[in-house]
Amino acid sequence: MSVLLFGVSHRSAPVVVLEQLSIDESDQVKIIDRVLASPLVTEAMVLSTCNRVEVYAVVDAFHGGLSVIGQVLAEHSGMSMGELTKYAYVRYSEAAVEHLFAVASGLDSAVIGEQQVLGQVRRAYAVAESNRTVGRVLHELAQRALSVGKRVHSETAIDAAGASVVSVALGMAERKLGSLAGTTAVVIGAGAMGALSAVHLTRAGVGHIQVLNRSLSQLYWGGASGGVAGRCASCAGRRPP
């Protein structure tokens, strides 16, 4: 048995493909259960962020396990298997381990050194662990990846490269527009990155924040940040107040 990784990320696919593949936390268990329905797969964990969708699995056979995971993700995204494989990458055994270490350390991020991904790896493991879809192999892999990620951030100067994608984007906005004090901003998405964006915008002095999401159920923090919540569909043909 070896670890198999099937993934798609910002390095291999455009944003529209990542959006099609995106797996909400509520759907992660369903995806994992479908993968584990195959006798070829004994453990599985899903890491889904705005920049990547990766399935880590312990498989008895490389090609068989690859086919199972690819088919489940293709059906989830609505893409054909052939279309999906154009954007996918595969790592096996030691290469899969090394890849997760790089991801947890922020070395494979859109902004090298960003710290949010370490928490995302931790959460991915927690979801899988709470649903008992990880065993000895993925447990050990996840714990070591988290340990490596912590050491990289504490023992090297990688954090100087950039704290997060959000901080880099905000810096670009300030260089182009000048001071953001008193301005209006729109945050699209109510996930962790959306909440982090609202925090950074508030600190920058933005006067009004409008938070838009596909559903209103996740927008509980919009009001807490001083913003106004709305459905993402309301973006069309509309300007923020």
GROMACS .gro file of N, CA and C in nm, residues 16-155:
model
  420
   16VAL      N    1  -1.152   2.900  -1.340
   16VAL     CA    2  -1.284   2.844  -1.370
   16VAL      C    3  -1.286   2.693  -1.344
   17VAL      N    4  -1.175   2.624  -1.371
   17VAL     CA    5  -1.168   2.480  -1.347
   17VAL      C    6  -1.163   2.453  -1.197
   18LEU      N    7  -1.085   2.535  -1.124
   18LEU     CA    8  -1.079   2.518  -0.979
   18LEU      C    9  -1.215   2.540  -0.914
   19GLU      N   10  -1.292   2.634  -0.968
   19GLU     CA   11  -1.426   2.660  -0.915
   19GLU      C   12  -1.518   2.540  -0.939
   20GLN      N   13  -1.505   2.477  -1.056
   20GLN     CA   14  -1.586   2.359  -1.086
   20GLN      C   15  -1.552   2.244  -0.992
   21LEU      N   16  -1.426   2.232  -0.957
   21LEU     CA   17  -1.379   2.121  -0.875
   21LEU      C   18  -1.396   2.147  -0.725
   22SER      N   19  -1.412   2.271  -0.687
   22SER     CA   20  -1.416   2.307  -0.545
   22SER      C   21  -1.511   2.218  -0.466
   23ILE      N   22  -1.463   2.174  -0.349
   23ILE     CA   23  -1.541   2.084  -0.265
   23ILE      C   24  -1.566   2.151  -0.131
   24ASP      N   25  -1.692   2.187  -0.103
   24ASP     CA   26  -1.726   2.243   0.027
   24ASP      C   27  -1.700   2.140   0.136
   25GLU      N   28  -1.675   2.189   0.256
   25GLU     CA   29  -1.646   2.097   0.367
   25GLU      C   30  -1.760   1.998   0.388
   26SER      N   31  -1.882   2.044   0.367
   26SER     CA   32  -1.997   1.955   0.385
   26SER      C   33  -1.999   1.842   0.283
   27ASP      N   34  -1.932   1.863   0.167
   27ASP     CA   35  -1.929   1.760   0.062
   27ASP      C   36  -1.804   1.673   0.069
   28GLN      N   37  -1.707   1.713   0.150
   28GLN     CA   38  -1.583   1.637   0.155
   28GLN      C   39  -1.605   1.493   0.198
   29VAL      N   40  -1.690   1.474   0.298
   29VAL     CA   41  -1.716   1.339   0.347
   29VAL      C   42  -1.781   1.254   0.238
   30LYS      N   43  -1.872   1.314   0.161
   30LYS     CA   44  -1.938   1.241   0.053
   30LYS      C   45  -1.836   1.197  -0.053
   31ILE      N   46  -1.744   1.288  -0.087
   31ILE     CA   47  -1.641   1.256  -0.185
   31ILE      C   48  -1.552   1.143  -0.133
   32ILE      N   49  -1.511   1.156  -0.008
   32ILE     CA   50  -1.424   1.053   0.052
   32ILE      C   51  -1.496   0.919   0.056
   33ASP      N   52  -1.624   0.919   0.095
   33ASP     CA   53  -1.699   0.794   0.103
   33ASP      C   54  -1.708   0.726  -0.033
   34ARG      N   55  -1.725   0.808  -0.138
   34ARG     CA   56  -1.733   0.749  -0.273
   34ARG      C   57  -1.599   0.689  -0.314
   35VAL      N   58  -1.490   0.756  -0.277
   35VAL     CA   59  -1.358   0.702  -0.308
   35VAL      C   60  -1.333   0.573  -0.231
   36LEU      N   61  -1.372   0.573  -0.102
   36LEU     CA   62  -1.349   0.456  -0.017
   36LEU      C   63  -1.443   0.340  -0.049
   37ALA      N   64  -1.544   0.364  -0.132
   37ALA     CA   65  -1.632   0.255  -0.173
   37ALA      C   66  -1.557   0.152  -0.257
   38SER      N   67  -1.445   0.192  -0.314
   38SER     CA   68  -1.364   0.098  -0.391
   38SER      C   69  -1.276   0.016  -0.296
   39PRO      N   70  -1.266  -0.113  -0.317
   39PRO     CA   71  -1.179  -0.197  -0.234
   39PRO      C   72  -1.031  -0.168  -0.255
   40LEU      N   73  -0.999  -0.087  -0.357
   40LEU     CA   74  -0.860  -0.054  -0.384
   40LEU      C   75  -0.809   0.060  -0.296
   41VAL      N   76  -0.901   0.131  -0.230
   41VAL     CA   77  -0.865   0.248  -0.148
   41VAL      C   78  -0.900   0.219  -0.003
   42THR      N   79  -0.803   0.238   0.087
   42THR     CA   80  -0.827   0.206   0.229
   42THR      C   81  -0.830   0.330   0.318
   43GLU      N   82  -0.771   0.441   0.274
   43GLU     CA   83  -0.774   0.566   0.350
   43GLU      C   84  -0.786   0.681   0.251
   44ALA      N   85  -0.846   0.794   0.294
   44ALA     CA   86  -0.858   0.909   0.203
   44ALA      C   87  -0.878   1.038   0.280
   45MET      N   88  -0.826   1.146   0.223
   45MET     CA   89  -0.838   1.280   0.281
   45MET      C   90  -0.844   1.381   0.167
   46VAL      N   91  -0.930   1.482   0.181
   46VAL     CA   92  -0.946   1.584   0.078
   46VAL      C   93  -0.895   1.718   0.129
   47LEU      N   94  -0.810   1.783   0.049
   47LEU     CA   95  -0.765   1.920   0.077
   47LEU      C   96  -0.821   2.009  -0.033
   48SER      N   97  -0.918   2.093   0.002
   48SER     CA   98  -0.982   2.181  -0.096
   48SER      C   99  -0.973   2.325  -0.049
   49THR      N  100  -0.902   2.408  -0.126
   49THR     CA  101  -0.889   2.550  -0.096
   49THR      C  102  -0.921   2.628  -0.223
   50CYS      N  103  -0.909   2.759  -0.217
   50CYS     CA  104  -0.936   2.839  -0.337
   50CYS      C  105  -0.830   2.815  -0.445
   51ASN      N  106  -0.715   2.761  -0.406
   51ASN     CA  107  -0.606   2.742  -0.501
   51ASN      C  108  -0.576   2.597  -0.535
   52ARG      N  109  -0.646   2.502  -0.473
   52ARG     CA  110  -0.617   2.362  -0.502
   52ARG      C  111  -0.728   2.270  -0.454
   53VAL      N  112  -0.739   2.157  -0.523
   53VAL     CA  113  -0.822   2.046  -0.479
   53VAL      C  114  -0.734   1.922  -0.491
   54GLU      N  115  -0.705   1.859  -0.378
   54GLU     CA  116  -0.617   1.743  -0.378
   54GLU      C  117  -0.679   1.631  -0.296
   55VAL      N  118  -0.673   1.510  -0.348
   55VAL     CA  119  -0.718   1.392  -0.275
   55VAL      C  120  -0.595   1.306  -0.245
   56TYR      N  121  -0.571   1.282  -0.117
   56TYR     CA  122  -0.465   1.193  -0.073
   56TYR      C  123  -0.529   1.062  -0.032
   57ALA      N  124  -0.478   0.952  -0.086
   57ALA     CA  125  -0.539   0.823  -0.058
   57ALA      C  126  -0.431   0.715  -0.042
   58VAL      N  127  -0.464   0.615   0.036
   58VAL     CA  128  -0.378   0.497   0.047
   58VAL      C  129  -0.442   0.390  -0.040
   59VAL      N  130  -0.367   0.344  -0.140
   59VAL     CA  131  -0.424   0.253  -0.239
   59VAL      C  132  -0.344   0.123  -0.247
   60ASP      N  133  -0.414   0.017  -0.292
   60ASP     CA  134  -0.349  -0.112  -0.311
   60ASP      C  135  -0.289  -0.126  -0.451
   61ALA      N  136  -0.342  -0.046  -0.544
   61ALA     CA  137  -0.295  -0.051  -0.682
   61ALA      C  138  -0.293   0.089  -0.740
   62PHE      N  139  -0.183   0.128  -0.801
   62PHE     CA  140  -0.167   0.265  -0.851
   62PHE      C  141  -0.273   0.300  -0.956
   63HIS      N  142  -0.277   0.224  -1.065
   63HIS     CA  143  -0.367   0.259  -1.176
   63HIS      C  144  -0.513   0.247  -1.135
   64GLY      N  145  -0.546   0.144  -1.060
   64GLY     CA  146  -0.683   0.129  -1.015
   64GLY      C  147  -0.727   0.240  -0.923
   65GLY      N  148  -0.641   0.277  -0.827
   65GLY     CA  149  -0.672   0.386  -0.735
   65GLY      C  150  -0.684   0.518  -0.807
   66LEU      N  151  -0.595   0.541  -0.904
   66LEU     CA  152  -0.598   0.664  -0.984
   66LEU      C  153  -0.729   0.677  -1.060
   67SER      N  154  -0.774   0.567  -1.117
   67SER     CA  155  -0.899   0.568  -1.193
   67SER      C  156  -1.018   0.599  -1.102
   68VAL      N  157  -1.020   0.540  -0.984
   68VAL     CA  158  -1.130   0.562  -0.889
   68VAL      C  159  -1.139   0.709  -0.849
   69ILE      N  160  -1.027   0.767  -0.807
   69ILE     CA  161  -1.027   0.906  -0.761
   69ILE      C  162  -1.061   1.001  -0.875
   70GLY      N  163  -1.001   0.978  -0.991
   70GLY     CA  164  -1.027   1.064  -1.106
   70GLY      C  165  -1.173   1.062  -1.147
   71GLN      N  166  -1.234   0.945  -1.146
   71GLN     CA  167  -1.374   0.934  -1.185
   71GLN      C  168  -1.466   1.005  -1.087
   72VAL      N  169  -1.438   0.992  -0.957
   72VAL     CA  170  -1.521   1.059  -0.855
   72VAL      C  171  -1.512   1.211  -0.872
   73LEU      N  172  -1.391   1.264  -0.892
   73LEU     CA  173  -1.375   1.409  -0.907
   73LEU      C  174  -1.435   1.457  -1.039
   74ALA      N  175  -1.424   1.377  -1.144
   74ALA     CA  176  -1.483   1.416  -1.272
   74ALA      C  177  -1.635   1.427  -1.260
   75GLU      N  178  -1.697   1.330  -1.195
   75GLU     CA  179  -1.842   1.333  -1.176
   75GLU      C  180  -1.884   1.449  -1.087
   76HIS      N  181  -1.804   1.477  -0.984
   76HIS     CA  182  -1.835   1.589  -0.895
   76HIS      C  183  -1.831   1.723  -0.969
   77SER      N  184  -1.733   1.739  -1.056
   77SER     CA  185  -1.712   1.867  -1.125
   77SER      C  186  -1.798   1.883  -1.250
   78GLY      N  187  -1.852   1.772  -1.301
   78GLY     CA  188  -1.928   1.778  -1.425
   78GLY      C  189  -1.840   1.773  -1.549
   79MET      N  190  -1.710   1.751  -1.530
   79MET     CA  191  -1.618   1.738  -1.643
   79MET      C  192  -1.603   1.592  -1.682
   80SER      N  193  -1.560   1.570  -1.804
   80SER     CA  194  -1.527   1.434  -1.846
   80SER      C  195  -1.392   1.397  -1.787
   81MET      N  196  -1.365   1.269  -1.780
   81MET     CA  197  -1.236   1.223  -1.727
   81MET      C  198  -1.122   1.278  -1.813
   82GLY      N  199  -1.142   1.277  -1.945
   82GLY     CA  200  -1.038   1.327  -2.034
   82GLY      C  201  -1.010   1.474  -2.013
   83GLU      N  202  -1.116   1.553  -1.991
   83GLU     CA  203  -1.099   1.696  -1.968
   83GLU      C  204  -1.028   1.722  -1.836
   84LEU      N  205  -1.067   1.648  -1.732
   84LEU     CA  206  -1.007   1.666  -1.601
   84LEU      C  207  -0.858   1.634  -1.601
   85THR      N  208  -0.820   1.526  -1.667
   85THR     CA  209  -0.680   1.484  -1.665
   85THR      C  210  -0.587   1.584  -1.733
   86LYS      N  211  -0.643   1.672  -1.817
   86LYS     CA  212  -0.560   1.775  -1.880
   86LYS      C  213  -0.502   1.871  -1.777
   87TYR      N  214  -0.574   1.886  -1.664
   87TYR     CA  215  -0.534   1.982  -1.563
   87TYR      C  216  -0.476   1.916  -1.437
   88ALA      N  217  -0.483   1.784  -1.432
   88ALA     CA  218  -0.447   1.714  -1.308
   88ALA      C  219  -0.298   1.679  -1.301
   89TYR      N  220  -0.251   1.660  -1.181
   89TYR     CA  221  -0.116   1.607  -1.157
   89TYR      C  222  -0.129   1.492  -1.058
   90VAL      N  223  -0.036   1.401  -1.068
   90VAL     CA  224  -0.039   1.281  -0.985
   90VAL      C  225   0.098   1.263  -0.919
   91ARG      N  226   0.095   1.232  -0.791
   91ARG     CA  227   0.218   1.200  -0.718
   91ARG      C  228   0.195   1.067  -0.646
   92TYR      N  229   0.300   0.989  -0.634
   92TYR     CA  230   0.285   0.855  -0.575
   92TYR      C  231   0.400   0.828  -0.479
   93SER      N  232   0.367   0.763  -0.372
   93SER     CA  233   0.466   0.719  -0.272
   93SER      C  234   0.543   0.839  -0.217
   94GLU      N  235   0.675   0.837  -0.224
   94GLU     CA  236   0.756   0.944  -0.166
   94GLU      C  237   0.727   1.079  -0.229
   95ALA      N  238   0.696   1.082  -0.357
   95ALA     CA  239   0.667   1.209  -0.425
   95ALA      C  240   0.539   1.272  -0.369
   96ALA      N  241   0.440   1.190  -0.332
   96ALA     CA  242   0.317   1.242  -0.272
   96ALA      C  243   0.346   1.301  -0.134
   97VAL      N  244   0.431   1.235  -0.058
   97VAL     CA  245   0.469   1.284   0.074
   97VAL      C  246   0.541   1.417   0.062
   98GLU      N  247   0.638   1.425  -0.027
   98GLU     CA  248   0.714   1.549  -0.047
   98GLU      C  249   0.623   1.663  -0.090
   99HIS      N  250   0.525   1.632  -0.173
   99HIS     CA  251   0.433   1.737  -0.220
   99HIS      C  252   0.353   1.795  -0.104
  100LEU      N  253   0.298   1.710  -0.018
  100LEU     CA  254   0.220   1.761   0.095
  100LEU      C  255   0.308   1.841   0.190
  101PHE      N  256   0.433   1.802   0.207
  101PHE     CA  257   0.526   1.880   0.289
  101PHE      C  258   0.545   2.019   0.230
  102ALA      N  259   0.560   2.026   0.098
  102ALA     CA  260   0.577   2.155   0.031
  102ALA      C  261   0.453   2.241   0.043
  103VAL      N  262   0.335   2.178   0.029
  103VAL     CA  263   0.209   2.251   0.042
  103VAL      C  264   0.194   2.308   0.182
  104ALA      N  265   0.214   2.225   0.284
  104ALA     CA  266   0.198   2.269   0.423
  104ALA      C  267   0.298   2.378   0.460
  105SER      N  268   0.411   2.382   0.392
  105SER     CA  269   0.514   2.481   0.421
  105SER      C  270   0.492   2.613   0.348
  106GLY      N  271   0.393   2.616   0.258
  106GLY     CA  272   0.369   2.737   0.181
  106GLY      C  273   0.459   2.750   0.059
  107LEU      N  274   0.529   2.642   0.024
  107LEU     CA  275   0.622   2.648  -0.089
  107LEU      C  276   0.552   2.628  -0.223
  108ASP      N  277   0.430   2.577  -0.221
  108ASP     CA  278   0.356   2.553  -0.344
  108ASP      C  279   0.240   2.651  -0.360
  109SER      N  280   0.238   2.754  -0.276
  109SER     CA  281   0.129   2.850  -0.277
  109SER      C  282   0.145   2.956  -0.386
  110ALA      N  283   0.036   3.023  -0.419
  110ALA     CA  284   0.042   3.133  -0.516
  110ALA      C  285   0.134   3.243  -0.465
  111VAL      N  286   0.133   3.265  -0.334
  111VAL     CA  287   0.227   3.356  -0.269
  111VAL      C  288   0.316   3.270  -0.180
  112ILE      N  289   0.442   3.256  -0.218
  112ILE     CA  290   0.534   3.170  -0.144
  112ILE      C  291   0.543   3.215   0.002
  113GLY      N  292   0.525   3.120   0.092
  113GLY     CA  293   0.537   3.152   0.234
  113GLY      C  294   0.407   3.186   0.302
  114GLU      N  295   0.293   3.186   0.230
  114GLU     CA  296   0.167   3.220   0.295
  114GLU      C  297   0.135   3.115   0.402
  115GLN      N  298   0.075   3.162   0.509
  115GLN     CA  299   0.057   3.079   0.628
  115GLN      C  300  -0.079   3.011   0.636
  116GLN      N  301  -0.179   3.059   0.562
  116GLN     CA  302  -0.315   3.006   0.576
  116GLN      C  303  -0.323   2.858   0.538
  117VAL      N  304  -0.238   2.815   0.443
  117VAL     CA  305  -0.248   2.678   0.395
  117VAL      C  306  -0.216   2.576   0.505
  118LEU      N  307  -0.134   2.613   0.600
  118LEU     CA  308  -0.103   2.520   0.709
  118LEU      C  309  -0.229   2.488   0.789
  119GLY      N  310  -0.309   2.590   0.816
  119GLY     CA  311  -0.436   2.569   0.885
  119GLY      C  312  -0.534   2.491   0.799
  120GLN      N  313  -0.527   2.509   0.667
  120GLN     CA  314  -0.616   2.437   0.577
  120GLN      C  315  -0.582   2.287   0.574
  121VAL      N  316  -0.453   2.257   0.579
  121VAL     CA  317  -0.411   2.116   0.587
  121VAL      C  318  -0.457   2.056   0.719
  122ARG      N  319  -0.442   2.132   0.826
  122ARG     CA  320  -0.486   2.084   0.958
  122ARG      C  321  -0.637   2.056   0.958
  123ARG      N  322  -0.714   2.146   0.896
  123ARG     CA  323  -0.858   2.128   0.892
  123ARG      C  324  -0.897   2.007   0.805
  124ALA      N  325  -0.828   1.989   0.692
  124ALA     CA  326  -0.856   1.876   0.605
  124ALA      C  327  -0.835   1.744   0.680
  125TYR      N  328  -0.727   1.739   0.756
  125TYR     CA  329  -0.701   1.618   0.835
  125TYR      C  330  -0.807   1.600   0.943
  126ALA      N  331  -0.846   1.710   1.009
  126ALA     CA  332  -0.945   1.702   1.117
  126ALA      C  333  -1.078   1.648   1.066
  127VAL      N  334  -1.120   1.694   0.947
  127VAL     CA  335  -1.246   1.646   0.889
  127VAL      C  336  -1.238   1.497   0.860
  128ALA      N  337  -1.127   1.455   0.798
  128ALA     CA  338  -1.111   1.313   0.766
  128ALA      C  339  -1.100   1.228   0.892
  129GLU      N  340  -1.027   1.278   0.990
  129GLU     CA  341  -1.006   1.203   1.114
  129GLU      C  342  -1.137   1.187   1.191
  130SER      N  343  -1.217   1.295   1.195
  130SER     CA  344  -1.344   1.289   1.269
  130SER      C  345  -1.442   1.191   1.205
  131ASN      N  346  -1.426   1.168   1.074
  131ASN     CA  347  -1.513   1.074   1.004
  131ASN      C  348  -1.445   0.938   0.984
  132ARG      N  349  -1.330   0.923   1.048
  132ARG     CA  350  -1.259   0.795   1.050
  132ARG      C  351  -1.224   0.743   0.912
  133THR      N  352  -1.182   0.834   0.824
  133THR     CA  353  -1.141   0.791   0.690
  133THR      C  354  -0.989   0.792   0.674
  134VAL      N  355  -0.918   0.826   0.781
  134VAL     CA  356  -0.773   0.815   0.781
  134VAL      C  357  -0.733   0.705   0.877
  135GLY      N  358  -0.630   0.632   0.839
  135GLY     CA  359  -0.575   0.528   0.925
  135GLY      C  360  -0.433   0.562   0.963
  136ARG      N  361  -0.355   0.461   0.989
  136ARG     CA  362  -0.218   0.484   1.036
  136ARG      C  363  -0.134   0.562   0.936
  137VAL      N  364  -0.147   0.532   0.806
  137VAL     CA  365  -0.060   0.593   0.705
  137VAL      C  366  -0.088   0.743   0.689
  138LEU      N  367  -0.213   0.779   0.664
  138LEU     CA  368  -0.245   0.922   0.644
  138LEU      C  369  -0.236   1.000   0.774
  139HIS      N  370  -0.263   0.935   0.887
  139HIS     CA  371  -0.244   1.002   1.016
  139HIS      C  372  -0.098   1.044   1.031
  140GLU      N  373  -0.008   0.951   1.006
  140GLU     CA  374   0.135   0.982   1.018
  140GLU      C  375   0.178   1.087   0.917
  141LEU      N  376   0.127   1.077   0.794
  141LEU     CA  377   0.162   1.174   0.690
  141LEU      C  378   0.115   1.313   0.729
  142ALA      N  379  -0.009   1.327   0.772
  142ALA     CA  380  -0.063   1.458   0.808
  142ALA      C  381   0.012   1.519   0.925
  143GLN      N  382   0.039   1.441   1.028
  143GLN     CA  383   0.109   1.493   1.145
  143GLN      C  384   0.249   1.539   1.110
  144ARG      N  385   0.317   1.463   1.026
  144ARG     CA  386   0.452   1.502   0.985
  144ARG      C  387   0.450   1.626   0.896
  145ALA      N  388   0.350   1.635   0.808
  145ALA     CA  389   0.338   1.753   0.722
  145ALA      C  390   0.313   1.879   0.805
  146LEU      N  391   0.227   1.869   0.905
  146LEU     CA  392   0.200   1.983   0.993
  146LEU      C  393   0.325   2.022   1.071
  147SER      N  394   0.399   1.923   1.116
  147SER     CA  395   0.523   1.951   1.189
  147SER      C  396   0.626   2.019   1.100
  148VAL      N  397   0.638   1.969   0.977
  148VAL     CA  398   0.732   2.029   0.881
  148VAL      C  399   0.692   2.172   0.850
  149GLY      N  400   0.562   2.194   0.828
  149GLY     CA  401   0.514   2.329   0.798
  149GLY      C  402   0.544   2.427   0.909
  150LYS      N  403   0.523   2.385   1.033
  150LYS     CA  404   0.553   2.470   1.148
  150LYS      C  405   0.701   2.502   1.155
  151ARG      N  406   0.786   2.402   1.134
  151ARG     CA  407   0.931   2.423   1.142
  151ARG      C  408   0.980   2.518   1.033
  152VAL      N  409   0.923   2.502   0.913
  152VAL     CA  410   0.964   2.590   0.803
  152VAL      C  411   0.934   2.736   0.836
  153HIS      N  412   0.816   2.760   0.896
  153HIS     CA  413   0.778   2.898   0.928
  153HIS      C  414   0.854   2.952   1.050
  154SER      N  415   0.891   2.866   1.142
  154SER     CA  416   0.957   2.913   1.264
  154SER      C  417   1.109   2.915   1.254
  155GLU      N  418   1.166   2.833   1.166
  155GLU     CA  419   1.311   2.819   1.161
  155GLU      C  420   1.374   2.877   1.037
   0.00000   0.00000   0.00000
